[in-house]
Tab-separated table of C-alpha atoms and ligand atoms in Angstrom:
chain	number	residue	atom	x	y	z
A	1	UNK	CA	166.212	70.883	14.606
A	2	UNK	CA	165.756	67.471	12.641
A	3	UNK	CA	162.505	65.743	14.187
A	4	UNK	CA	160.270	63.154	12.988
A	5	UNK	CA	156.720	63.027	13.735
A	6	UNK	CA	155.290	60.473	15.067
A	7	UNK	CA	151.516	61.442	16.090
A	8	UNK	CA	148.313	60.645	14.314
A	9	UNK	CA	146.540	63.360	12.527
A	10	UNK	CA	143.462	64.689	14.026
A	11	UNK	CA	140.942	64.409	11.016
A	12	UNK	CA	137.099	64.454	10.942
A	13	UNK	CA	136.664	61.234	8.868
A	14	UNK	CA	139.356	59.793	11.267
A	15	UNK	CA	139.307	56.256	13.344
A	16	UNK	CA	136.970	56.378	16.501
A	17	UNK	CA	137.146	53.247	19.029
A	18	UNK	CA	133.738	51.818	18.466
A	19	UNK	CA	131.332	53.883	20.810
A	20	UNK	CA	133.703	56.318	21.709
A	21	UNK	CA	132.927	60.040	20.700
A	22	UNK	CA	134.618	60.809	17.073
A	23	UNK	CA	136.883	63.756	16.365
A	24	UNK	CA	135.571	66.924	15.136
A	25	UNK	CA	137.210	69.955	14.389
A	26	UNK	CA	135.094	73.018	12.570
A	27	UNK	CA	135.400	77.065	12.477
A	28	UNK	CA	132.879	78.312	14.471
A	29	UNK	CA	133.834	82.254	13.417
A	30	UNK	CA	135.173	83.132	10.045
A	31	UNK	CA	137.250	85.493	9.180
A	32	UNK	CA	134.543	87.086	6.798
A	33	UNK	CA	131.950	86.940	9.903
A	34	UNK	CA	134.628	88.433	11.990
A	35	UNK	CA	135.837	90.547	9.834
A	36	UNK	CA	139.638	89.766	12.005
A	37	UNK	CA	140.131	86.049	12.722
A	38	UNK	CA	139.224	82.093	12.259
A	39	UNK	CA	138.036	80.613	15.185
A	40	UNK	CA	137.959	76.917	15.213
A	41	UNK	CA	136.285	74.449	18.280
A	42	UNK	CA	136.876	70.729	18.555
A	43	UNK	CA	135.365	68.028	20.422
A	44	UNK	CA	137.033	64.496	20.827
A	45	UNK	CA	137.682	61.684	22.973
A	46	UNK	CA	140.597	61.984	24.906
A	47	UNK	CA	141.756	58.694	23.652
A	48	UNK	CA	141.066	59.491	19.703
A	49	UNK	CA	144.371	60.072	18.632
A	50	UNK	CA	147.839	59.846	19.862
A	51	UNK	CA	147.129	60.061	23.628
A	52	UNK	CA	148.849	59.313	26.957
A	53	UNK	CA	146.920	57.254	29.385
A	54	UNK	CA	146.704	58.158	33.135
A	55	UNK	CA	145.949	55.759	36.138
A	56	UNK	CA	142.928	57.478	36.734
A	57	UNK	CA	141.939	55.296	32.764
A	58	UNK	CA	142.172	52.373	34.553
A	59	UNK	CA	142.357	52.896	38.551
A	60	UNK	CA	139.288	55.069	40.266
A	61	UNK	CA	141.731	55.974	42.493
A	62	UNK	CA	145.069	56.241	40.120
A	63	UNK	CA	146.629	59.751	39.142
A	64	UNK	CA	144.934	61.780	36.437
A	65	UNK	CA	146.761	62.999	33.400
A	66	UNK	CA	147.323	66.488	35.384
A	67	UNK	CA	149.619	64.888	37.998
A	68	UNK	CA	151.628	62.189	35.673
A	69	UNK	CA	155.345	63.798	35.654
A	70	UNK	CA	155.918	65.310	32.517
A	71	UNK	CA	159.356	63.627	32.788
A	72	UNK	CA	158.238	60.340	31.413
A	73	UNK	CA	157.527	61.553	27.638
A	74	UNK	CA	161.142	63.059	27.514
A	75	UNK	CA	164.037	60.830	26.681
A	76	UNK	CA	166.032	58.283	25.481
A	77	UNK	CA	163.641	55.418	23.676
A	78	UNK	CA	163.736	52.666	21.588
A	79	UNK	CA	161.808	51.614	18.409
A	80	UNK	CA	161.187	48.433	18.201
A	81	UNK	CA	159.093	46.510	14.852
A	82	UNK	CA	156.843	43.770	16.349
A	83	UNK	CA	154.119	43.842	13.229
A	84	UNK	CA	155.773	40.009	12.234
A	85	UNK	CA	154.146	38.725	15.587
A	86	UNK	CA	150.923	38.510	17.205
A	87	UNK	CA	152.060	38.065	20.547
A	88	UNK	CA	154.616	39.619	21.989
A	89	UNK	CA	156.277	37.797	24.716
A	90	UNK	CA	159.314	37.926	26.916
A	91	UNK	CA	161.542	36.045	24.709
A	92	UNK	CA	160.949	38.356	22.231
A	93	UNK	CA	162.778	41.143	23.642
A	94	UNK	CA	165.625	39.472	25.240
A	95	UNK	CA	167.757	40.336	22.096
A	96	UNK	CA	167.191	44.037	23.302
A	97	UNK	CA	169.409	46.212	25.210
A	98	UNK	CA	166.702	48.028	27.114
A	99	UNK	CA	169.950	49.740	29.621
A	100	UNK	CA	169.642	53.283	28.503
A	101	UNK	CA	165.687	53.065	27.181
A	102	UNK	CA	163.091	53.303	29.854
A	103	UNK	CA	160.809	54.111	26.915
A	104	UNK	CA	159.989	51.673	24.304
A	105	UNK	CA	157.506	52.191	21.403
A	106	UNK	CA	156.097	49.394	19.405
A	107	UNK	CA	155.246	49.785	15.891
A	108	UNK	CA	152.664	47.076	15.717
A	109	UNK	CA	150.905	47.602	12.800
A	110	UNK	CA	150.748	50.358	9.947
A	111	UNK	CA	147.850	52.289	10.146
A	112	UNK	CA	146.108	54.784	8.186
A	113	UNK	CA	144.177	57.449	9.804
A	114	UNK	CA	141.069	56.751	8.653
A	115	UNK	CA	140.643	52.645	9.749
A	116	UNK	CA	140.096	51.606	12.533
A	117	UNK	CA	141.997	48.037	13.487
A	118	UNK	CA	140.352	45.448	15.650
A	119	UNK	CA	143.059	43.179	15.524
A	120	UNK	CA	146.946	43.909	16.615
A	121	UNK	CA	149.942	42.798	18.412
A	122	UNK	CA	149.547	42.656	22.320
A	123	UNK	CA	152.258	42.218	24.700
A	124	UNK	CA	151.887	39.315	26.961
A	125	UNK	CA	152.052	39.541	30.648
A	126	UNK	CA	155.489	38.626	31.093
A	127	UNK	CA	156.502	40.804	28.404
A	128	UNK	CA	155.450	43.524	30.610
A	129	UNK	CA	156.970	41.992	34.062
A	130	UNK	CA	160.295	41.586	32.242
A	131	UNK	CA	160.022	44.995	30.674
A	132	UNK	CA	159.725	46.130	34.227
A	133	UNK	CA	162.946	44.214	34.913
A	134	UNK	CA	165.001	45.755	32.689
A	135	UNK	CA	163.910	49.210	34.182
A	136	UNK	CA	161.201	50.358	31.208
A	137	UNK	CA	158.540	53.284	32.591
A	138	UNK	CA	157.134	53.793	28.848
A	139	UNK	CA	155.363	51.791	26.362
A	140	UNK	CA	153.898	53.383	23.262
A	141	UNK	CA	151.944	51.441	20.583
A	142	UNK	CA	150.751	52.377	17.686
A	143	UNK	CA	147.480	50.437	17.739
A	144	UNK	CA	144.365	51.987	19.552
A	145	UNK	CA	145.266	49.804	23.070
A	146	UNK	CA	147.673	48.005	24.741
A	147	UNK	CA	144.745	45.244	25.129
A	148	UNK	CA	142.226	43.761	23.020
A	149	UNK	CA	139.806	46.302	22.104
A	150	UNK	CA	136.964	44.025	23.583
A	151	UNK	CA	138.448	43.341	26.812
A	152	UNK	CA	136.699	44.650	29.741
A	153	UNK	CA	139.469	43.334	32.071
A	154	UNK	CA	141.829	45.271	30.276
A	155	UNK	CA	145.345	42.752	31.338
A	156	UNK	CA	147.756	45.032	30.518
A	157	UNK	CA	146.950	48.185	31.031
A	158	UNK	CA	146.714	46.311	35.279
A	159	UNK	CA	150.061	44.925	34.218
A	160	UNK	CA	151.925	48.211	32.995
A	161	UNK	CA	149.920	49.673	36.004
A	162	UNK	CA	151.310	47.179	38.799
A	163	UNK	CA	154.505	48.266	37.279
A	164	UNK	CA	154.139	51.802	37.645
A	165	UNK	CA	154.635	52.121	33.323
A	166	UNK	CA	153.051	55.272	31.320
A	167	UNK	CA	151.222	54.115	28.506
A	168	UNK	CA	151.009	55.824	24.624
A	169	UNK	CA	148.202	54.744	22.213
A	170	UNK	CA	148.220	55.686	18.677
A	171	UNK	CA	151.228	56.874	17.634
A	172	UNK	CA	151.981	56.705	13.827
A	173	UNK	CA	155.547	54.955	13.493
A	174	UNK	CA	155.089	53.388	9.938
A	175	UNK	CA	157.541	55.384	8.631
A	176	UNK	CA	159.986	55.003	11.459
A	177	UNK	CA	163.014	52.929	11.416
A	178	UNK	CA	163.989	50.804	14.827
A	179	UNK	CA	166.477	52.205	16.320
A	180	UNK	CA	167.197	54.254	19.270
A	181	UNK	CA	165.873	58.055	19.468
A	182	UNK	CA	165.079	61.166	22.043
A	183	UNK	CA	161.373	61.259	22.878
A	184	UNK	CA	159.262	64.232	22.832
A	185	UNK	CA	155.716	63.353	23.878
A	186	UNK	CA	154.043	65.723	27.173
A	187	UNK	CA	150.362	65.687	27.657
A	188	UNK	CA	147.980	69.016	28.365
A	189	UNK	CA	147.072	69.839	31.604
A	190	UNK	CA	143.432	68.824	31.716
A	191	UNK	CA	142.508	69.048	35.276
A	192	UNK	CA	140.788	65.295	36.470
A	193	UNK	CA	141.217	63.490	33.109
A	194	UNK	CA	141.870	60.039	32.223
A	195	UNK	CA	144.043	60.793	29.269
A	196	UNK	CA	145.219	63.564	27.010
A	197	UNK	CA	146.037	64.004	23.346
A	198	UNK	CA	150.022	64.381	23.075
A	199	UNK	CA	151.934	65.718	20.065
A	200	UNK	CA	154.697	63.361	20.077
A	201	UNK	CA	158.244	63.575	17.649
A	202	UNK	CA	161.477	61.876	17.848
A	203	UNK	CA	164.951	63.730	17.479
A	204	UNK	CA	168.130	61.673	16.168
A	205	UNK	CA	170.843	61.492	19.551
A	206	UNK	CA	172.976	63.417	17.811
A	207	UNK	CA	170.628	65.805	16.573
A	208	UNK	CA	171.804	69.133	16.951
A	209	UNK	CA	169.329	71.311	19.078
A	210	UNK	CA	169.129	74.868	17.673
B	301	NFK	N1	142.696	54.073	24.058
B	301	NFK	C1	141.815	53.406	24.985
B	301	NFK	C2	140.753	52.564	24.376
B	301	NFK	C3	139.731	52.268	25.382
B	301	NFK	O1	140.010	51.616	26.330
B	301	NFK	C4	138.386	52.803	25.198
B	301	NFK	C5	138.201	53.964	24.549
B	301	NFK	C6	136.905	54.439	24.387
B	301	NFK	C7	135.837	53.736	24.886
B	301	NFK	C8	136.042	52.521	25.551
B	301	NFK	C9	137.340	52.052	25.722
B	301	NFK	N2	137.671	50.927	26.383
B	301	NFK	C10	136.857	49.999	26.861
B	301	NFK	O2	135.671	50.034	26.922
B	301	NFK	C11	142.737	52.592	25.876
B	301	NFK	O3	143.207	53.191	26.825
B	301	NFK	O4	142.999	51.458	25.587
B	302	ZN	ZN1	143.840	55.276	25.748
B	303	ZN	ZN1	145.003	52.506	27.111
């Protein structure tokens, strides 16, 4: 089956949010020690990568990423290219057809997976409230939040919350075109957490599944 990737790569010398716990992968057996396998250990932020957010990020009392229904990563989404702006607000999306889409990614800025950006695109308030409207449950990015990364408030992520939306961070989408694809993105089943990593790839409509 045709797919395109769309996740970050995991990598040791790879962006951190600043203060948050870096990625680090390393073989902790050999296969010359063991004299029969590798054996690699990792340690990592749950929000280092490409991630899904749960409630439980952003509400003590909201679901954890164990109890968010798979459901919402699989689908019909759309790709949209907002890196022109640095806003986003509701009149820019009102030349979208959002009808069969509850899942919209925005490519807001091409990264590399070593930097780190402080600045990026945000979606307004009533970007999210007409979102809602139009009957959208996902938003992706491809930047590290869906608010600034010194808010404390965090806006959006209360915004996307009051509107019962899943939220992706870091996805990798420079190479993507806009368009309209089937999403692939389900989190592990980490018992209490506040996010997960996801591996996350997009499949043409008409992609033949085989
Ligand atoms: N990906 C995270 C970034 C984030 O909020 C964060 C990550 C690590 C340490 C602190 C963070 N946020 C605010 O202090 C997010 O959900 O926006
Ligand atoms: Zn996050
Ligand atoms: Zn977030």
């Amino acid at each position: 089956m045709h797919y395109i990737d769309i996740t970050m790569p995991l990598i040791n010398e790879g962006a951190v949010w600043p203060g948050d716990t870096p990625f680090h992968f390393k073989l902790s057996a050999t296969m010359k020690e063991t004299n029969a396998v590798n054996i690699g250990e990792m340690s990592l932020s749950l929000h280092n990568g490409t991630h899904m957010d749960a409630p439980f990020h952003y509400d003590e009392h909201g679901a954890t990423i164990d109890q968010v229904n798979l459901s919402i990563g699989i689908g019909r989404c759309q790709i949209i290219d907002v890196t022109h702006l640095e806003k986003v607000t509701e009149s820019d999306l009102k030349c979208f057809d959002f009808n069969n889409t509850p899942r919209v990614l925005f490519h807001m800025l091409d990264r590399a997976p070593t930097i780190f950006p402080e600045q990026f695109p945000l979606l307004t308030e009533d970007a999210v409230n007409y979102l809602s409207k139009q009957g959208v449950k996902l938003i992706g990015t491809d930047a590290p939040s869906v608010d600034e990364v010194t808010s404390k408030t965090l806006p959006i992520h209360q915004a996307l919350h009051a509107s019962n939306m899943t939220i992706i961070e870091n996805l990798f989408l420079n190479h993507v075109a806009p368009g309209v694809y089937w999403l692939y993105a389900v989190p592990l089943k980490i018992i209490g957490a506040d996010a997960s990593p996801i591996r996350a790839i997009l499949t043409p409509l008409d992609g033949e599944v085989y």
